[in-house]
């Protein structure tokens, strides 16, 4: 049995951007109601769509799209491996990174890992102590992946740069500003919520564009590909 997959990157990106826009709007409305009226729940609406809260719709959406990005990178790795492509291990690496990020988004693993660093009592832009080691890891990963990056088609390189710039600006730069605000006045302020909303929005946009770039790359490299499922003895005999 064969399943034909028709790759439509533009439609998928449009769908993802619509979902991101809806989540941002719902979060903004919820936070405006919260700070203007003092009501922090509104029948569960505010926490359900709060971008800076765990275990709700935005969290699971973010975790889900990170997992999809990892799965797509893994699919590319499998195909490239069968083609004996030089760079298939890099795709496996990307798969692992995004699967980890998906789990981290759902379970806040980075908070647990960075707990020992809190003893350093860093403040200001390094109030969230995990940002420093994360930035170092990103730098070295960039160096490791440089050769792989230059091997990609020009269009894919541009899309990777855009997605990485959006995601890392949110995850590292805006997050560090949020840490500074948290250090100075706590999290329960409109300004902190504004920056945490910007951070999450940039991350979701970055991952959405990364998914688009992977689908677009697959379309360039493989076209509308097929998956063959061996379901019975006749299929085995035919194969």
mmCIF file of N, CA and C in Angstrom, residues 234-239:
data_model
loop_
_atom_site.group_PDB
_atom_site.id
_atom_site.type_symbol
_atom_site.label_atom_id
_atom_site.label_comp_id
_atom_site.label_asym_id
_atom_site.label_seq_id
_atom_site.Cartn_x
_atom_site.Cartn_y
_atom_site.Cartn_z
ATOM 1 N N UNK A 234 1.381 -10.426 0.563
ATOM 2 C CA UNK A 234 1.422 -10.117 -0.869
ATOM 3 C C UNK A 234 2.300 -8.916 -1.140
ATOM 4 N N UNK A 235 2.230 -7.912 -0.208
ATOM 5 C CA UNK A 235 3.096 -6.746 -0.356
ATOM 6 C C UNK A 235 4.558 -7.148 -0.212
ATOM 7 N N UNK A 236 4.821 -8.071 0.744
ATOM 8 C CA UNK A 236 6.200 -8.522 0.921
ATOM 9 C C UNK A 236 6.706 -9.231 -0.325
ATOM 10 N N UNK A 237 5.829 -10.063 -0.919
ATOM 11 C CA UNK A 237 6.223 -10.784 -2.124
ATOM 12 C C UNK A 237 6.454 -9.835 -3.281
ATOM 13 N N UNK A 238 5.578 -8.782 -3.380
ATOM 14 C CA UNK A 238 5.733 -7.820 -4.471
ATOM 15 C C UNK A 238 7.014 -7.028 -4.307
ATOM 16 N N UNK A 239 7.383 -6.738 -3.032
ATOM 17 C CA UNK A 239 8.577 -5.927 -2.784
ATOM 18 C C UNK A 239 9.820 -6.699 -3.069
#
